[in-house]
Coordinates of N, CA and C in Angstrom, one line a residue:
X1 N -29.7 30.2 -99.8 CA -29.2 30.0 -98.4 C -29.5 28.5 -98.1
X2 N -30.8 28.1 -98.5 CA -31.2 26.7 -98.1 C -30.2 25.7 -98.8
X3 N -29.8 26.0 -100.0 CA -28.9 25.0 -100.7 C -27.6 25.0 -100.0
X4 N -27.1 26.1 -99.5 CA -25.8 26.1 -98.7 C -25.9 25.4 -97.4
X5 N -27.0 25.4 -96.7 CA -27.3 24.7 -95.5 C -27.4 23.2 -95.8
X6 N -28.1 22.9 -96.9 CA -28.3 21.5 -97.4 C -26.9 21.0 -97.7
X7 N -26.0 21.8 -98.3 CA -24.7 21.3 -98.6 C -23.9 20.9 -97.4
X8 N -24.0 21.6 -96.3 CA -23.3 21.3 -95.1 C -23.8 19.9 -94.5
X9 N -25.2 19.9 -94.5 CA -25.7 18.6 -94.0 C -25.5 17.5 -95.0
X10 N -25.5 17.7 -96.3 CA -25.2 16.7 -97.3 C -23.8 16.2 -97.2
X11 N -22.9 17.0 -96.6 CA -21.5 16.5 -96.5 C -21.3 15.3 -95.6
X12 N -22.3 15.2 -94.6 CA -22.2 14.2 -93.6 C -23.1 13.0 -93.9
X13 N -24.0 13.2 -94.8 CA -25.0 12.2 -95.1 C -24.6 11.6 -96.4
X14 N -24.1 10.3 -96.5 CA -23.6 9.7 -97.7 C -24.8 9.6 -98.7
X15 N -24.5 9.8 -100.0 CA -25.4 9.8 -101.0 C -25.9 11.2 -101.4
X16 N -25.8 12.2 -100.5 CA -26.2 13.5 -100.8 C -25.0 14.3 -101.3
X17 N -25.0 15.0 -102.4 CA -23.9 15.8 -102.9 C -23.7 17.0 -102.2
X18 N -23.2 17.1 -101.0 CA -23.0 18.3 -100.2 C -22.4 19.4 -100.9
X19 N -21.1 19.2 -101.4 CA -20.4 20.2 -102.0 C -21.2 20.8 -103.4
X20 N -21.8 19.9 -104.1 CA -22.5 20.3 -105.3 C -23.7 21.2 -104.8
X21 N -24.4 20.8 -103.8 CA -25.5 21.6 -103.3 C -25.0 23.0 -103.0
X22 N -23.9 23.1 -102.3 CA -23.3 24.4 -101.9 C -23.0 25.2 -103.1
X23 N -22.3 24.6 -104.1 CA -22.0 25.4 -105.3 C -23.2 25.9 -106.0
X24 N -24.2 25.0 -106.0 CA -25.5 25.4 -106.7 C -26.1 26.6 -105.9
X25 N -26.0 26.6 -104.6 CA -26.6 27.7 -103.8 C -25.8 29.0 -104.1
X26 N -24.5 28.9 -104.2 CA -23.6 30.1 -104.5 C -24.0 30.7 -105.9
X27 N -23.9 29.8 -106.9 CA -24.2 30.1 -108.3 C -25.6 30.6 -108.5
X28 N -26.5 30.0 -107.8 CA -27.9 30.4 -107.9 C -28.1 31.8 -107.4
X29 N -27.5 32.0 -106.2 CA -27.6 33.4 -105.7 C -26.9 34.4 -106.7
X30 N -25.8 34.1 -107.1 CA -25.2 35.0 -108.1 C -26.0 35.3 -109.3
X31 N -26.6 34.3 -109.8 CA -27.5 34.4 -111.0 C -28.7 35.3 -110.6
X32 N -29.3 35.0 -109.4 CA -30.6 35.8 -109.0 C -30.3 37.2 -108.7
X33 N -29.1 37.5 -108.5 CA -28.7 39.0 -108.2 C -28.2 39.7 -109.5
X34 N -28.4 39.0 -110.6 CA -28.0 39.6 -111.8 C -26.5 39.6 -112.0
X35 N -25.8 38.6 -111.4 CA -24.4 38.4 -111.5 C -23.6 39.5 -110.8
X36 N -24.2 40.0 -109.8 CA -23.5 41.1 -109.0 C -23.0 40.7 -107.6
X37 N -23.6 39.8 -107.0 CA -23.1 39.4 -105.7 C -23.2 37.8 -105.5
X38 N -22.2 37.2 -105.1 CA -21.0 37.8 -104.7 C -20.1 38.2 -105.7
X39 N -19.1 39.0 -105.5 CA -18.2 39.5 -106.5 C -17.4 38.4 -107.1
X40 N -16.7 38.8 -108.2 CA -16.1 37.7 -109.0 C -15.0 37.0 -108.2
X41 N -14.3 37.7 -107.3 CA -13.2 37.0 -106.5 C -13.8 36.0 -105.5
X42 N -14.9 36.6 -104.8 CA -15.5 35.7 -103.9 C -16.2 34.6 -104.5
X43 N -16.8 34.8 -105.7 CA -17.5 33.7 -106.4 C -16.5 32.7 -106.8
X44 N -15.3 33.0 -107.4 CA -14.3 32.1 -107.7 C -13.8 31.3 -106.6
X45 N -13.6 32.0 -105.4 CA -13.1 31.3 -104.2 C -14.2 30.3 -103.7
X46 N -15.3 30.7 -103.6 CA -16.4 29.8 -103.2 C -16.6 28.6 -104.1
X47 N -16.6 28.8 -105.4 CA -16.8 27.7 -106.3 C -15.5 26.8 -106.2
X48 N -14.3 27.4 -106.0 CA -13.1 26.5 -105.9 C -13.3 25.6 -104.6
X49 N -13.7 26.2 -103.5 CA -13.9 25.4 -102.3 C -14.9 24.2 -102.6
X50 N -15.9 24.5 -103.3 CA -16.9 23.5 -103.7 C -16.3 22.4 -104.6
X51 N -15.4 22.8 -105.5 CA -14.8 21.8 -106.4 C -13.9 20.9 -105.6
X52 N -13.1 21.5 -104.7 CA -12.2 20.7 -103.8 C -13.0 19.8 -102.9
X53 N -14.2 20.2 -102.4 CA -15.1 19.3 -101.7 C -15.6 18.2 -102.5
X54 N -16.0 18.4 -103.8 CA -16.4 17.4 -104.7 C -15.2 16.4 -104.9
X55 N -14.0 16.9 -105.1 CA -12.9 16.0 -105.2 C -12.7 15.1 -104.0
X56 N -12.9 15.7 -102.8 CA -12.7 14.9 -101.6 C -13.8 13.9 -101.5
X57 N -15.0 14.2 -102.0 CA -16.1 13.2 -102.0 C -15.8 12.0 -102.9
X58 N -15.4 12.4 -104.1 CA -15.2 11.3 -105.1 C -13.9 10.5 -105.0
X59 N -12.9 11.2 -104.5 CA -11.5 10.5 -104.5 C -11.1 10.0 -103.1
X60 N -11.6 10.4 -102.0 CA -11.0 9.9 -100.7 C -11.0 8.4 -100.5
X61 N -12.1 7.8 -100.8 CA -12.1 6.3 -100.6 C -11.2 5.5 -101.6
X62 N -11.2 5.9 -102.9 CA -10.3 5.1 -103.7 C -8.8 5.4 -103.4
X63 N -8.5 6.7 -103.1 CA -7.1 6.9 -102.8 C -6.7 6.3 -101.5
X64 N -7.6 6.3 -100.5 CA -7.3 5.6 -99.2 C -7.0 4.1 -99.4
X65 N -7.9 3.5 -100.3 CA -7.7 2.1 -100.6 C -6.4 1.8 -101.2
X66 N -6.1 2.7 -102.2 CA -4.8 2.5 -102.9 C -3.6 2.7 -102.0
X67 N -3.8 3.7 -101.1 CA -2.6 4.0 -100.1 C -2.4 2.8 -99.2
X68 N -3.6 2.1 -98.9 CA -3.6 1.0 -97.9 C -3.1 -0.2 -98.6
X69 N -3.0 -0.3 -100.0 CA -2.5 -1.4 -100.7 C -3.6 -2.2 -101.4
X70 N -4.8 -1.7 -101.4 CA -5.9 -2.5 -102.0 C -5.8 -2.3 -103.5
X71 N -6.3 -3.4 -104.2 CA -6.3 -3.3 -105.7 C -7.4 -2.4 -106.2
X72 N -7.2 -2.1 -107.5 CA -8.3 -1.3 -108.1 C -9.6 -2.0 -108.2
X73 N -9.6 -3.2 -108.5 CA -10.8 -4.1 -108.5 C -11.5 -4.1 -107.1
X74 N -10.7 -4.2 -106.1 CA -11.3 -4.2 -104.8 C -11.9 -2.9 -104.4
X75 N -11.2 -1.8 -104.8 CA -11.6 -0.5 -104.5 C -13.0 -0.2 -105.2
X76 N -13.1 -0.7 -106.5 CA -14.4 -0.5 -107.2 C -15.5 -1.3 -106.6
X77 N -15.2 -2.5 -106.3 CA -16.3 -3.3 -105.6 C -16.7 -2.8 -104.3
X78 N -15.7 -2.3 -103.5 CA -16.0 -1.8 -102.2 C -17.0 -0.5 -102.3
X79 N -16.7 0.3 -103.4 CA -17.6 1.5 -103.6 C -19.0 1.1 -103.9
X80 N -19.2 0.1 -104.7 CA -20.6 -0.4 -105.0 C -21.3 -1.0 -103.7
X81 N -20.5 -1.8 -103.0 CA -21.1 -2.3 -101.8 C -21.4 -1.3 -100.7
X82 N -20.4 -0.4 -100.5 CA -20.7 0.8 -99.6 C -22.0 1.5 -100.0
X83 N -22.2 1.8 -101.3 CA -23.3 2.5 -101.7 C -24.6 1.7 -101.4
X84 N -24.5 0.4 -101.8 CA -25.7 -0.5 -101.4 C -26.0 -0.6 -100.0
X85 N -25.0 -0.6 -99.1 CA -25.2 -0.7 -97.7 C -25.7 0.6 -97.0
X86 N -25.5 1.7 -97.8 CA -26.1 2.9 -97.3 C -27.7 2.7 -97.2
X87 N -28.3 2.0 -98.0 CA -29.7 1.8 -97.9 C -30.1 0.7 -96.9
X88 N -29.2 0.0 -96.4 CA -29.4 -1.0 -95.4 C -29.2 -0.5 -94.0
X89 N -28.0 0.2 -93.8 CA -27.6 0.6 -92.4 C -27.4 2.1 -92.4
X90 N -27.8 2.9 -93.5 CA -27.5 4.2 -93.4 C -26.0 4.6 -93.5
X91 N -25.6 5.7 -92.9 CA -24.2 6.1 -93.0 C -23.2 5.0 -92.5
X92 N -23.6 4.3 -91.4 CA -22.7 3.3 -90.8 C -22.6 2.2 -91.9
X93 N -23.6 1.9 -92.7 CA -23.5 0.9 -93.7 C -22.4 1.2 -94.8
X94 N -22.1 2.5 -95.0 CA -21.1 2.9 -96.0 C -19.7 2.4 -95.4
X95 N -19.5 2.8 -94.1 CA -18.2 2.4 -93.5 C -18.1 0.9 -93.4
X96 N -19.1 0.2 -92.9 CA -19.1 -1.2 -92.7 C -18.9 -1.9 -94.2
X97 N -19.7 -1.4 -95.1 CA -19.6 -2.0 -96.4 C -18.2 -1.8 -97.1
X98 N -17.7 -0.6 -97.1 CA -16.4 -0.3 -97.6 C -15.3 -1.0 -97.0
X99 N -15.3 -0.9 -95.6 CA -14.2 -1.5 -94.9 C -14.2 -3.0 -94.9
X100 N -15.4 -3.5 -94.7 CA -15.5 -5.0 -94.7 C -15.2 -5.6 -96.1
X101 N -15.7 -4.9 -97.1 CA -15.4 -5.4 -98.5 C -13.9 -5.4 -98.8
X102 N -13.2 -4.3 -98.5 CA -11.8 -4.2 -98.7 C -11.1 -5.3 -97.9
X103 N -11.4 -5.5 -96.7 CA -10.8 -6.5 -95.9 C -11.0 -7.9 -96.5
X104 N -12.3 -8.2 -96.8 CA -12.6 -9.5 -97.3 C -11.9 -9.9 -98.6
X105 N -12.0 -8.9 -99.5 CA -11.4 -9.2 -100.8 C -9.9 -9.3 -100.8
X106 N -9.3 -8.3 -100.0 CA -7.8 -8.4 -100.0 C -7.4 -9.6 -99.2
X107 N -8.1 -10.0 -98.2 CA -7.7 -11.3 -97.5 C -7.8 -12.5 -98.5
X108 N -8.9 -12.5 -99.3 CA -9.1 -13.6 -100.3 C -8.0 -13.6 -101.3
X109 N -7.6 -12.4 -101.7 CA -6.5 -12.4 -102.7 C -5.1 -12.6 -102.2
X110 N -4.8 -12.1 -101.1 CA -3.5 -12.2 -100.6 C -3.3 -13.2 -99.4
X111 N -4.4 -13.5 -98.6 CA -4.2 -14.4 -97.5 C -3.5 -13.7 -96.3
X112 N -3.2 -12.5 -96.4 CA -2.4 -11.8 -95.4 C -3.4 -10.9 -94.5
X113 N -3.7 -11.4 -93.3 CA -4.6 -10.7 -92.4 C -4.1 -9.3 -92.1
X114 N -2.9 -9.2 -91.8 CA -2.3 -7.9 -91.5 C -2.4 -6.8 -92.6
X115 N -2.1 -7.2 -93.8 CA -2.2 -6.4 -95.0 C -3.6 -6.0 -95.3
X116 N -4.5 -7.0 -95.1 CA -5.9 -6.7 -95.4 C -6.4 -5.8 -94.4
X117 N -6.1 -5.9 -93.1 CA -6.5 -5.0 -92.1 C -6.0 -3.6 -92.3
X118 N -4.8 -3.5 -92.8 CA -4.2 -2.1 -93.1 C -5.0 -1.5 -94.2
X119 N -5.3 -2.2 -95.3 CA -6.0 -1.7 -96.4 C -7.4 -1.2 -96.0
X120 N -8.1 -2.1 -95.2 CA -9.5 -1.8 -94.8 C -9.4 -0.5 -93.9
X121 N -8.4 -0.5 -92.9 CA -8.4 0.7 -92.0 C -8.0 1.9 -92.8
X122 N -7.1 1.9 -93.8 CA -6.8 3.1 -94.6 C -8.0 3.5 -95.4
X123 N -8.7 2.6 -95.9 CA -9.9 3.0 -96.7 C -11.0 3.6 -95.8
X124 N -11.3 3.0 -94.7 CA -12.2 3.6 -93.7 C -11.8 4.9 -93.2
X125 N -10.5 5.1 -92.9 CA -10.0 6.4 -92.5 C -10.2 7.5 -93.6
X126 N -10.0 7.0 -94.8 CA -10.1 8.0 -95.9 C -11.5 8.4 -96.1
X127 N -12.5 7.5 -96.0 CA -13.9 7.8 -96.1 C -14.2 8.8 -95.1
X128 N -13.9 8.6 -93.8 CA -14.2 9.5 -92.7 C -13.4 10.8 -92.9
X129 N -12.2 10.8 -93.4 CA -11.5 12.0 -93.7 C -12.1 12.8 -94.8
X130 N -12.6 12.2 -95.8 CA -13.2 12.8 -96.9 C -14.6 13.5 -96.4
X131 N -15.3 12.9 -95.6 CA -16.5 13.5 -95.1 C -16.1 14.6 -94.2
X132 N -15.1 14.6 -93.4 CA -14.7 15.7 -92.5 C -14.2 16.8 -93.4
X133 N -13.5 16.5 -94.5 CA -13.1 17.6 -95.4 C -14.3 18.3 -96.0
X134 N -15.2 17.5 -96.4 CA -16.5 18.1 -97.0 C -17.2 19.0 -96.0
X135 N -17.3 18.6 -94.8 CA -17.9 19.4 -93.8 C -17.2 20.8 -93.6
X136 N -15.9 20.7 -93.5 CA -15.2 21.9 -93.3 C -15.2 22.8 -94.5
X137 N -15.1 22.2 -95.7 CA -15.2 23.0 -97.0 C -16.6 23.7 -97.2
X138 N -17.6 22.8 -97.0 CA -19.0 23.4 -97.2 C -19.3 24.4 -96.1
X139 N -18.8 24.1 -94.9 CA -19.0 25.1 -93.8 C -18.3 26.5 -94.1
X140 N -17.1 26.3 -94.6 CA -16.3 27.5 -95.1 C -17.0 28.2 -96.2
X141 N -17.7 27.4 -97.1 CA -18.5 28.1 -98.2 C -19.6 28.9 -97.5
X142 N -20.3 28.3 -96.6 CA -21.4 29.0 -96.0 C -21.0 30.3 -95.3
X143 N -19.9 30.2 -94.5 CA -19.4 31.4 -93.8 C -18.9 32.4 -94.8
X144 N -18.1 32.0 -95.8 CA -17.6 32.9 -96.8 C -18.7 33.6 -97.5
X145 N -19.7 32.9 -97.8 CA -20.9 33.5 -98.6 C -21.5 34.5 -97.7
X146 N -21.7 34.2 -96.4 CA -22.4 35.1 -95.6 C -21.5 36.5 -95.4
X147 N -20.2 36.2 -95.3 CA -19.4 37.4 -95.3 C -19.3 38.2 -96.6
X148 N -19.5 37.5 -97.7 CA -19.3 38.2 -99.0 C -20.5 38.9 -99.4
X149 N -21.7 38.5 -99.0 CA -23.0 39.1 -99.4 C -23.5 39.8 -98.2

Protein backbone atom coordinates (compact mmCIF):
# COMPACT_ATOMS: atom_id res chain seq x y z
CA UNK A 1 0.00 0.00 0.00
CA UNK A 2 2.87 2.35 0.81
CA UNK A 3 4.33 1.84 -2.65
CA UNK A 4 0.98 2.61 -4.28
CA UNK A 5 0.71 5.85 -2.29
CA UNK A 6 4.33 6.69 -3.10
CA UNK A 7 3.48 6.07 -6.75
CA UNK A 8 0.77 8.73 -6.71
CA UNK A 9 3.09 11.20 -4.97
CA UNK A 10 5.95 10.25 -7.28
CA UNK A 11 3.80 11.08 -10.28
CA UNK A 12 3.92 14.77 -9.43
CA UNK A 13 7.49 14.89 -8.13
CA UNK A 14 9.94 14.87 -11.04
CA UNK A 15 12.67 12.31 -10.69
CA UNK A 16 10.55 9.82 -8.77
CA UNK A 17 9.23 6.93 -10.84
CA UNK A 18 5.59 7.11 -9.73
CA UNK A 19 4.12 4.50 -12.07
CA UNK A 20 7.01 2.10 -11.42
CA UNK A 21 6.47 2.41 -7.67
CA UNK A 22 2.77 1.66 -8.15
CA UNK A 23 3.50 -1.39 -10.28
CA UNK A 24 6.01 -2.58 -7.67
CA UNK A 25 3.34 -2.19 -4.99
CA UNK A 26 0.78 -4.21 -6.94
CA UNK A 27 3.21 -6.95 -7.93
CA UNK A 28 4.72 -7.06 -4.44
CA UNK A 29 1.31 -7.54 -2.88
CA UNK A 30 0.46 -10.21 -5.44
CA UNK A 31 3.71 -12.02 -4.61
CA UNK A 32 3.16 -11.65 -0.83
CA UNK A 33 -0.30 -13.23 -1.09
CA UNK A 34 1.06 -16.29 -2.86
CA UNK A 35 -0.05 -15.04 -6.28
CA UNK A 36 -3.72 -15.07 -5.29
CA UNK A 37 -4.72 -11.41 -4.88
CA UNK A 38 -5.40 -9.46 -6.93
CA UNK A 39 -6.77 -11.92 -9.44
CA UNK A 40 -5.20 -12.35 -12.87
CA UNK A 41 -7.54 -9.95 -14.68
CA UNK A 42 -7.17 -7.22 -12.06
CA UNK A 43 -3.40 -7.77 -11.94
CA UNK A 44 -3.11 -7.45 -15.71
CA UNK A 45 -5.24 -4.30 -15.73
CA UNK A 46 -3.31 -2.66 -12.92
CA UNK A 47 0.06 -3.48 -14.46
CA UNK A 48 -1.16 -2.20 -17.83
CA UNK A 49 -2.17 1.11 -16.21
CA UNK A 50 1.31 1.33 -14.72
CA UNK A 51 2.98 0.66 -18.05
CA UNK A 52 0.88 3.36 -19.72
CA UNK A 53 1.93 5.69 -16.90
CA UNK A 54 5.60 4.86 -17.52
CA UNK A 55 5.11 5.58 -21.22
CA UNK A 56 3.57 8.96 -20.33
CA UNK A 57 6.52 9.69 -18.07
CA UNK A 58 9.16 8.82 -20.65
CA UNK A 59 7.51 9.98 -23.86
CA UNK A 60 5.45 13.10 -23.03
CA UNK A 61 8.23 15.68 -23.28
CA UNK A 62 9.96 14.29 -26.39
CA UNK A 63 6.66 13.84 -28.23
CA UNK A 64 5.53 17.33 -27.21
CA UNK A 65 8.79 18.83 -28.38
CA UNK A 66 8.54 17.03 -31.71
CA UNK A 67 4.89 18.08 -32.10
CA UNK A 68 5.96 21.66 -31.44
CA UNK A 69 8.64 21.45 -34.11
CA UNK A 70 11.77 21.03 -32.00
CA UNK A 71 14.67 18.99 -33.30
CA UNK A 72 15.72 15.69 -31.79
CA UNK A 73 18.98 17.27 -30.60
CA UNK A 74 17.08 20.08 -28.88
CA UNK A 75 14.75 17.57 -27.26
CA UNK A 76 17.64 15.51 -25.88
CA UNK A 77 19.49 18.55 -24.53
CA UNK A 78 16.29 19.91 -22.97
CA UNK A 79 15.77 16.61 -21.15
CA UNK A 80 19.25 16.77 -19.64
CA UNK A 81 18.87 20.44 -18.66
CA UNK A 82 15.42 19.81 -17.18
CA UNK A 83 16.80 16.97 -15.07
CA UNK A 84 19.71 19.12 -13.87
CA UNK A 85 17.39 22.01 -13.06
CA UNK A 86 15.31 19.69 -10.89
CA UNK A 87 18.12 19.86 -8.33
CA UNK A 88 18.32 23.66 -8.54
CA UNK A 89 14.66 24.75 -8.52
CA UNK A 90 12.76 21.54 -7.82
CA UNK A 91 9.76 20.68 -10.01
CA UNK A 92 9.59 24.24 -11.35
CA UNK A 93 13.16 23.78 -12.56
CA UNK A 94 12.08 20.96 -14.84
CA UNK A 95 9.53 23.19 -16.55
CA UNK A 96 11.85 26.18 -16.73
CA UNK A 97 14.79 24.07 -17.85
CA UNK A 98 12.92 22.16 -20.55
CA UNK A 99 10.88 25.08 -21.87
CA UNK A 100 13.74 27.55 -21.73
CA UNK A 101 16.18 25.18 -23.39
CA UNK A 102 13.78 24.34 -26.21
CA UNK A 103 13.09 28.03 -26.78
CA UNK A 104 16.77 29.07 -26.70
CA UNK A 105 18.07 26.28 -28.92
CA UNK A 106 15.27 26.51 -31.45
CA UNK A 107 15.69 30.29 -31.60
CA UNK A 108 19.42 29.89 -32.13
CA UNK A 109 18.88 27.33 -34.88
CA UNK A 110 16.00 28.98 -36.71
CA UNK A 111 15.97 32.62 -35.65
CA UNK A 112 12.15 32.42 -35.61
CA UNK A 113 10.81 33.69 -32.28
CA UNK A 114 7.23 32.51 -32.93
CA UNK A 115 8.26 28.99 -33.93
CA UNK A 116 10.60 28.77 -30.94
CA UNK A 117 7.82 29.89 -28.59
CA UNK A 118 5.44 27.31 -30.11
CA UNK A 119 7.99 24.53 -29.64
CA UNK A 120 8.72 25.59 -26.04
CA UNK A 121 5.00 25.90 -25.22
CA UNK A 122 4.20 22.51 -26.74
CA UNK A 123 7.03 20.89 -24.82
CA UNK A 124 6.04 22.50 -21.52
CA UNK A 125 2.38 21.55 -22.04
CA UNK A 126 3.43 17.98 -22.79
CA UNK A 127 5.51 17.78 -19.59
CA UNK A 128 2.52 19.02 -17.57
CA UNK A 129 0.16 16.72 -19.47
CA UNK A 130 2.43 13.76 -18.85
CA UNK A 131 2.47 14.52 -15.12
CA UNK A 132 -1.31 14.83 -15.08
CA UNK A 133 -1.67 11.53 -16.94
CA UNK A 134 0.63 9.86 -14.40
CA UNK A 135 -1.39 11.19 -11.47
CA UNK A 136 -4.64 9.97 -13.02
CA UNK A 137 -3.20 6.55 -13.88
CA UNK A 138 -1.48 5.94 -10.55
CA UNK A 139 -4.57 7.19 -8.74
CA UNK A 140 -6.68 4.77 -10.77
CA UNK A 141 -4.24 2.00 -9.87
CA UNK A 142 -4.63 2.80 -6.17
CA UNK A 143 -8.43 2.85 -6.36
CA UNK A 144 -8.51 -0.26 -8.57
CA UNK A 145 -6.21 -2.09 -6.20
CA UNK A 146 -8.38 -1.23 -3.20
CA UNK A 147 -11.47 -2.44 -5.05
CA UNK A 148 -9.75 -5.64 -6.22
CA UNK A 149 -8.41 -6.73 -2.85
